[in-house]
Short mmCIF file of C-alpha atoms and ligand atoms in Angstrom, two decimals:
data_model
loop_
_atom_site.label_atom_id
_atom_site.label_comp_id
_atom_site.label_asym_id
_atom_site.label_seq_id
_atom_site.Cartn_x
_atom_site.Cartn_y
_atom_site.Cartn_z
CA MET A 1 97.42 -199.52 25.64
CA LYS A 2 97.42 -196.81 28.37
CA GLU A 3 93.89 -196.17 28.47
CA ARG A 4 93.64 -199.80 29.27
CA LEU A 5 95.93 -199.96 31.77
CA GLU A 6 93.83 -196.56 33.16
CA ALA A 7 90.65 -199.28 33.46
CA ILE A 8 92.28 -201.92 34.65
CA LYS A 9 93.66 -199.65 37.34
CA LYS A 10 90.18 -197.69 38.28
CA SER A 11 88.37 -200.97 37.92
CA ALA A 12 91.03 -202.97 40.83
CA LEU A 13 90.59 -199.56 43.01
CA GLU A 14 86.63 -200.05 43.08
CA GLN A 15 86.18 -203.21 43.70
CA ILE A 16 88.78 -203.14 46.37
CA GLU A 17 87.43 -200.57 48.19
CA GLN A 18 83.89 -201.58 48.02
CA ALA A 19 85.07 -205.18 48.75
CA GLN A 20 83.56 -206.45 52.38
CA LYS A 21 85.18 -209.13 53.19
CA MET A 22 89.09 -211.24 53.18
CA GLU A 23 88.02 -213.12 50.27
CA SER A 24 86.76 -210.71 48.56
CA LEU A 25 90.57 -209.01 48.74
CA ASN A 26 91.75 -212.23 47.44
CA ALA A 27 89.55 -212.31 44.30
CA VAL A 28 90.94 -208.89 43.46
CA LYS A 29 94.35 -209.85 43.69
CA VAL A 30 93.93 -213.40 41.33
CA ASN A 31 91.60 -211.82 38.88
CA PHE A 32 93.98 -208.29 38.60
CA LEU A 33 97.50 -209.41 38.87
CA GLY A 34 97.35 -214.07 38.54
CA LYS A 35 98.92 -215.49 36.18
CA LYS A 36 96.30 -215.25 34.25
CA GLY A 37 95.24 -211.79 35.82
CA GLU A 38 94.61 -208.83 33.63
CA LEU A 39 97.58 -207.23 33.98
CA THR A 40 99.04 -210.48 32.71
CA LYS A 41 97.07 -209.96 29.71
CA VAL A 42 98.71 -207.02 29.05
CA LEU A 43 101.60 -208.57 28.98
CA LYS A 44 101.55 -211.19 26.77
CA GLY A 45 100.11 -208.63 24.00
CA MET A 46 103.72 -207.24 24.47
CA LYS A 47 104.58 -208.45 20.84
CA ASP A 48 102.16 -206.42 18.93
CA VAL A 49 103.42 -203.55 20.97
CA ALA A 50 106.41 -201.05 18.80
CA LYS A 51 109.45 -202.14 19.48
CA GLU A 52 110.73 -199.34 20.65
CA ASP A 53 107.88 -198.95 22.74
CA ARG A 54 107.62 -201.51 24.71
CA PRO A 55 110.06 -200.45 27.90
CA LYS A 56 107.59 -197.47 28.35
CA VAL A 57 105.12 -199.24 28.57
CA GLY A 58 106.38 -202.36 30.46
CA GLN A 59 107.22 -199.52 32.86
CA MET A 60 103.66 -198.36 33.26
CA VAL A 61 102.41 -202.13 33.78
CA ASN A 62 104.62 -202.09 36.29
CA GLU A 63 103.33 -199.12 38.21
CA THR A 64 99.93 -200.29 38.46
CA ARG A 65 100.70 -203.73 39.74
CA GLN A 66 102.67 -201.04 42.44
CA ILE A 67 99.17 -199.14 42.65
CA ILE A 68 96.67 -201.84 43.02
CA GLU A 69 99.49 -204.51 44.92
CA LYS A 70 98.92 -201.23 47.51
CA ALA A 71 96.20 -200.87 47.53
CA LEU A 72 95.13 -204.49 48.88
CA GLU A 73 97.74 -204.36 50.80
CA GLU A 74 96.42 -201.00 52.71
CA GLU A 75 92.75 -202.94 53.00
CA MET A 76 93.68 -206.08 53.32
CA ALA A 77 95.08 -204.99 56.87
CA VAL A 78 91.98 -202.56 57.32
CA LEU A 79 89.94 -205.36 57.09
CA LYS A 80 92.30 -207.44 60.14
CA ARG A 81 91.96 -205.38 62.05
CA LYS A 82 88.19 -204.73 61.91
CA ILE A 83 87.86 -208.55 62.16
CA ARG A 84 89.96 -208.51 65.10
CA GLU A 85 88.24 -206.18 66.92
CA GLU A 86 84.92 -207.87 66.51
CA LYS A 87 86.52 -210.97 67.33
CA MET A 88 86.79 -209.25 70.88
CA LYS A 89 83.38 -207.69 71.36
CA SER A 90 81.83 -211.14 71.22
CA GLU A 91 84.35 -211.90 73.05
CA VAL A 92 83.88 -210.30 76.29
CA ILE A 93 84.33 -211.79 79.45
CA ASP A 94 81.79 -211.74 82.57
CA VAL A 95 83.61 -211.11 85.24
CA THR A 96 80.09 -211.51 87.46
CA LEU A 97 78.71 -214.04 86.40
CA PRO A 98 79.55 -216.91 88.97
CA GLY A 99 82.25 -218.69 89.18
CA LYS A 100 82.72 -222.28 88.57
CA THR A 101 83.82 -223.70 92.11
CA HIS A 102 86.61 -226.62 92.00
CA GLU A 103 86.34 -228.77 94.57
CA LYS A 104 89.64 -229.09 96.86
CA GLY A 105 90.39 -232.94 98.42
CA HIS A 106 91.91 -233.71 101.35
CA ARG A 107 94.02 -236.17 103.18
CA HIS A 108 91.71 -239.74 103.48
CA PRO A 109 91.26 -240.58 107.57
CA ASN A 110 93.69 -243.37 106.82
CA GLN A 111 96.20 -241.09 105.63
CA ILE A 112 95.77 -238.14 108.12
CA ALA A 113 95.67 -241.65 111.16
CA LEU A 114 99.23 -242.66 108.88
CA ASP A 115 100.76 -239.44 108.49
CA ASP A 116 100.24 -238.77 112.75
CA LEU A 117 102.06 -241.88 113.71
CA GLU A 118 104.94 -241.90 111.42
CA ARG A 119 105.62 -238.43 113.02
CA VAL A 120 105.54 -239.97 116.51
CA PHE A 121 107.78 -242.54 115.63
CA ILE A 122 110.10 -240.43 113.00
CA GLY A 123 110.23 -237.83 116.37
CA MET A 124 111.70 -241.14 117.93
CA GLY A 125 114.57 -241.70 115.32
CA TYR A 126 113.20 -243.99 113.21
CA GLU A 127 113.05 -244.41 109.76
CA VAL A 128 110.43 -245.18 106.98
CA VAL A 129 110.63 -248.34 105.20
CA GLU A 130 107.88 -250.32 102.68
CA GLY A 131 108.17 -253.94 101.57
CA PRO A 132 106.58 -255.02 98.58
CA GLU A 133 102.40 -256.26 98.56
CA ILE A 134 103.19 -259.26 96.38
CA GLU A 135 105.52 -261.38 98.47
CA TYR A 136 107.19 -264.82 98.47
CA ASP A 137 106.31 -266.98 101.24
CA LYS A 138 109.68 -267.38 102.41
CA TYR A 139 109.36 -263.54 103.99
CA ASN A 140 106.09 -263.84 104.61
CA PHE A 141 106.47 -267.17 106.86
CA GLU A 142 108.96 -269.12 105.97
CA LEU A 143 111.51 -266.70 108.13
CA LEU A 144 108.82 -265.81 110.55
CA ASN A 145 108.87 -268.96 112.24
CA ILE A 146 105.42 -269.86 110.19
CA PRO A 147 107.29 -272.87 108.53
CA GLU A 148 105.07 -275.61 105.98
CA ASN A 149 102.12 -276.56 107.03
CA HIS A 150 101.18 -274.27 110.81
CA PRO A 151 97.34 -272.88 111.05
CA ALA A 152 98.50 -269.56 110.67
CA LYS A 153 99.42 -270.59 106.76
CA ASP A 154 95.58 -271.35 106.56
CA GLU A 155 94.98 -271.30 102.66
CA GLN A 156 91.68 -270.26 104.04
CA ASP A 157 92.90 -266.36 104.78
CA THR A 158 95.89 -266.18 101.96
CA PHE A 159 95.13 -265.10 98.92
CA TYR A 160 97.78 -267.28 96.75
CA ILE A 161 98.85 -266.65 93.82
CA ASN A 162 101.60 -269.55 93.00
CA LYS A 163 102.71 -271.50 96.18
CA ASP A 164 106.02 -269.67 96.71
CA ILE A 165 104.12 -266.32 96.04
CA LEU A 166 100.86 -264.84 97.48
CA LEU A 167 99.52 -261.39 98.43
CA ARG A 168 100.94 -260.62 101.80
CA THR A 169 98.60 -261.55 105.17
CA GLN A 170 100.45 -259.04 106.84
CA THR A 171 103.79 -256.02 106.65
CA SER A 172 106.42 -258.82 109.47
CA PRO A 173 107.77 -259.91 106.12
CA VAL A 174 109.19 -256.06 105.82
CA GLN A 175 111.40 -257.47 109.27
CA ALA A 176 112.84 -259.96 108.07
CA ARG A 177 114.27 -258.21 104.02
CA ILE A 178 114.92 -255.70 106.45
CA MET A 179 117.18 -257.90 108.41
CA GLU A 180 118.23 -260.06 105.74
CA GLN A 181 120.51 -256.91 104.38
CA GLY A 182 122.42 -257.14 107.57
CA LYS A 183 122.82 -252.97 107.99
CA LEU A 184 122.91 -253.04 111.85
CA PRO A 185 120.96 -251.87 113.81
CA ILE A 186 117.82 -250.90 112.67
CA ARG A 187 115.62 -248.96 114.18
CA ILE A 188 112.45 -249.00 111.30
CA ILE A 189 108.36 -248.56 110.65
CA SER A 190 106.50 -250.13 107.62
CA PRO A 191 103.24 -249.02 106.73
CA GLY A 192 101.39 -250.72 104.14
CA ARG A 193 98.60 -252.67 102.13
CA VAL A 194 97.64 -256.40 103.62
CA PHE A 195 95.30 -258.23 101.42
CA ARG A 196 93.15 -261.28 103.37
CA SER A 197 90.37 -263.34 102.21
CA ASP A 198 87.90 -262.39 104.90
CA GLU A 199 84.82 -261.56 104.17
CA VAL A 200 83.82 -257.88 104.61
CA ASP A 201 82.17 -256.17 107.91
CA ALA A 202 82.49 -254.02 110.21
CA THR A 203 85.64 -254.72 111.31
CA HIS A 204 87.02 -256.67 108.03
CA SER A 205 87.97 -256.57 104.68
CA PRO A 206 89.88 -258.34 102.56
CA SER A 207 92.50 -255.08 101.89
CA PHE A 208 93.80 -253.02 105.33
CA HIS A 209 96.64 -251.34 106.18
CA GLN A 210 99.40 -252.41 108.94
CA VAL A 211 102.89 -250.61 110.33
CA GLU A 212 105.38 -252.30 111.10
CA GLY A 213 107.97 -251.32 113.88
CA LEU A 214 111.17 -253.04 114.44
CA VAL A 215 114.14 -252.28 116.27
CA ILE A 216 117.36 -254.56 116.38
CA ASP A 217 120.71 -253.56 118.80
CA LYS A 218 123.07 -254.46 120.93
CA GLY A 219 121.21 -254.87 124.42
CA ILE A 220 118.10 -254.28 123.43
CA THR A 221 115.27 -255.24 126.10
CA MET A 222 111.42 -255.33 126.96
CA ALA A 223 111.16 -252.22 128.86
CA ASP A 224 112.63 -250.38 125.40
CA LEU A 225 109.48 -252.28 123.58
CA LYS A 226 106.63 -251.40 126.99
CA GLY A 227 108.10 -247.66 126.96
CA THR A 228 108.01 -246.68 123.45
CA LEU A 229 104.88 -248.08 122.67
CA GLN A 230 103.35 -246.12 126.05
CA GLN A 231 105.16 -243.24 124.03
CA PHE A 232 103.34 -244.05 121.24
CA ALA A 233 99.99 -244.17 122.57
CA ARG A 234 99.87 -240.92 124.43
CA GLU A 235 101.86 -238.91 121.49
CA PHE A 236 98.88 -240.69 119.40
CA PHE A 237 95.83 -240.91 121.49
CA GLY A 238 96.55 -238.33 124.27
CA PRO A 239 98.91 -237.82 126.87
CA GLU A 240 96.20 -239.49 130.20
CA THR A 241 96.04 -243.25 127.23
CA GLU A 242 98.13 -245.98 129.98
CA VAL A 243 99.32 -249.46 127.92
CA LYS A 244 99.00 -253.05 129.37
CA PHE A 245 99.84 -255.50 128.11
CA ARG A 246 98.80 -258.74 127.87
CA PRO A 247 100.73 -262.22 126.68
CA HIS A 248 100.41 -263.66 123.82
CA HIS A 249 101.75 -265.25 121.40
CA PHE A 250 102.85 -264.89 117.68
CA PRO A 251 105.18 -267.45 115.92
CA PHE A 252 107.90 -264.61 115.02
CA THR A 253 107.88 -262.73 118.81
CA GLU A 254 109.27 -264.58 122.32
CA PRO A 255 108.10 -263.52 124.57
CA SER A 256 104.75 -261.74 122.58
CA ALA A 257 102.16 -259.31 124.01
CA GLU A 258 99.16 -257.52 122.34
CA VAL A 259 98.81 -254.12 124.20
CA ASP A 260 95.36 -252.47 125.65
CA ILE A 261 95.16 -249.01 125.90
CA THR A 262 92.96 -247.28 128.60
CA CYS A 263 89.97 -246.46 127.02
CA PHE A 264 90.12 -242.29 125.79
CA LYS A 265 86.25 -242.13 126.00
CA CYS A 266 86.47 -243.07 129.16
CA GLY A 267 89.55 -242.66 130.56
CA GLY A 268 89.04 -246.49 131.70
CA GLU A 269 85.47 -246.64 132.89
CA GLY A 270 83.53 -248.95 131.01
CA CYS A 271 82.09 -247.74 127.87
CA ARG A 272 79.70 -248.90 124.72
CA MET A 273 83.31 -247.82 122.61
CA CYS A 274 85.65 -250.13 125.14
CA GLY A 275 82.67 -252.96 125.47
CA GLY A 276 82.41 -251.51 129.36
CA SER A 277 86.21 -252.89 129.87
CA GLY A 278 88.03 -249.74 130.03
CA TRP A 279 90.63 -250.76 127.90
CA ILE A 280 91.05 -250.98 124.09
CA GLU A 281 92.85 -253.54 122.19
CA ILE A 282 95.67 -252.33 119.74
CA LEU A 283 98.65 -253.88 118.59
CA GLY A 284 100.66 -257.33 118.86
CA CYS A 285 104.59 -256.78 119.72
CA GLY A 286 107.20 -258.93 121.28
CA MET A 287 110.73 -259.21 122.04
CA VAL A 288 111.91 -260.65 118.35
CA HIS A 289 112.56 -264.15 118.52
CA PRO A 290 116.08 -265.86 118.41
CA HIS A 291 115.18 -268.08 116.13
CA VAL A 292 114.25 -265.25 113.35
CA LEU A 293 117.28 -262.90 113.84
CA GLU A 294 119.39 -266.46 113.08
CA MET A 295 117.16 -267.07 109.96
CA CYS A 296 117.70 -263.72 109.35
CA GLY A 297 121.97 -262.87 109.58
CA ILE A 298 121.84 -261.53 113.03
CA ASP A 299 123.54 -263.60 115.82
CA PRO A 300 121.17 -263.66 118.43
CA GLU A 301 124.02 -264.15 121.12
CA VAL A 302 125.23 -260.28 120.56
CA TYR A 303 121.69 -258.66 119.16
CA SER A 304 118.50 -258.47 120.13
CA GLY A 305 114.82 -256.42 119.04
CA PHE A 306 111.48 -255.70 119.48
CA ALA A 307 108.57 -255.62 116.70
CA PHE A 308 105.48 -254.47 116.55
CA GLY A 309 102.13 -254.49 114.16
CA ILE A 310 99.28 -252.17 114.45
CA GLY A 311 96.73 -251.62 112.45
CA LEU A 312 96.22 -248.56 110.76
CA GLU A 313 92.20 -248.89 110.90
CA ARG A 314 92.31 -250.04 113.70
CA VAL A 315 93.59 -246.62 115.42
CA ALA A 316 92.06 -245.01 112.40
CA LEU A 317 88.81 -245.54 113.50
CA LEU A 318 89.61 -245.58 116.81
CA LYS A 319 91.19 -241.76 117.00
CA TYR A 320 87.88 -240.83 114.98
CA GLU A 321 85.49 -242.89 117.02
CA ILE A 322 83.82 -244.07 113.66
CA ASP A 323 82.13 -247.54 114.29
CA ASP A 324 82.31 -249.07 110.86
CA MET A 325 85.24 -250.41 108.72
CA ARG A 326 83.31 -250.19 105.85
CA LEU A 327 83.09 -246.33 106.13
CA LEU A 328 86.58 -245.25 105.31
CA TYR A 329 86.40 -247.80 102.07
CA GLU A 330 82.69 -246.62 100.25
CA ASN A 331 84.01 -242.78 98.80
CA ASP A 332 80.85 -241.59 100.68
CA LYS A 333 81.84 -237.76 100.55
CA ARG A 334 79.84 -237.06 103.30
CA PHE A 335 80.92 -239.22 105.58
CA LEU A 336 85.12 -238.11 104.19
CA SER A 337 84.81 -234.31 104.75
CA GLN A 338 84.37 -234.39 107.78
CA PHE A 339 87.55 -235.14 108.38
N1 DAH B 401 102.01 -259.16 111.76
C1 DAH B 401 100.80 -260.24 112.95
C2 DAH B 401 99.62 -260.00 112.31
O1 DAH B 401 99.45 -259.06 111.01
C3 DAH B 401 100.92 -258.71 113.82
C4 DAH B 401 102.07 -258.36 114.75
C5 DAH B 401 102.23 -258.97 116.18
C6 DAH B 401 103.09 -258.20 113.64
C7 DAH B 401 103.47 -258.99 116.63
C8 DAH B 401 104.92 -257.56 115.06
C9 DAH B 401 104.52 -258.51 116.54
O2 DAH B 401 105.52 -257.40 114.72
O3 DAH B 401 105.59 -258.23 117.03
O4 DAH B 401 99.14 -260.12 113.49
#
């Protein structure tokens, strides 16, 4: 029995020493220590051993098992280390290889213009608010003094979803929404996307952006409107900029005006940029119509206010001297990387 165990031990240790792979070691483990392994076989043969010798043989089997287990463990640890070292060697990083460049994006010219514009108005104490792009007819038209059958509601230029819901054609509905909340005084700007069923060309797009402005308080006059927009024009386009108010008509303001600024390219002399006139139109504005105030729950005998609507693309194109609005939407990196 002793010889048999010695032979098993010798054979196991030899195989362990020769093993080059984890799999071979696992095979040794199964073949010698496993359920059907050599040592188990010996234990099963115990019934043929004399009773008094059994404890002795049992002990010998255990000792052999321990020796084999220990040798296996040690060899496995050595092998593991070797495998890891080889892996490390094969995964060496060549730091001299050229790196991958990550292209960094930046703000879109529209957004740069909007950030500039917001800064000017926030500096004057305005709050920036937003309204929904899908809007009720009531806010987009009715509360702004544009009743049914008004030519401004022409289906030609409005995307209707149904009779009462549409894609807003202007940011002016935010005026009505804010007034309706009844918190006074009001001093807000509201930038956002608007939609009109227009063909795309150098100055038109079915989707563009406006920035609405609204101020309501006691004793607000046209002088406040003029001073505010003059200040905006100077901060946004440059300190030499002059503004001119031309009478106009908007249903929700009375009186209404369109505002021109002196051409920042020629300073008012007349050039290609301003079509020779020296002036460039930038926005529409006016004193909020008393009927609009009333419809939105504000007493026009006590409160007055002004409003304005700036075409964001229009001022962005002017500021950066871009002559085609389509460039803003084409996502051509050669164009965008210039900003
Ligand atoms: N909503 C007008 C438009 O889309 C622009 C406008 C004009 C807004 C006068 C105003 C305003 O708030 O007072 O053409």
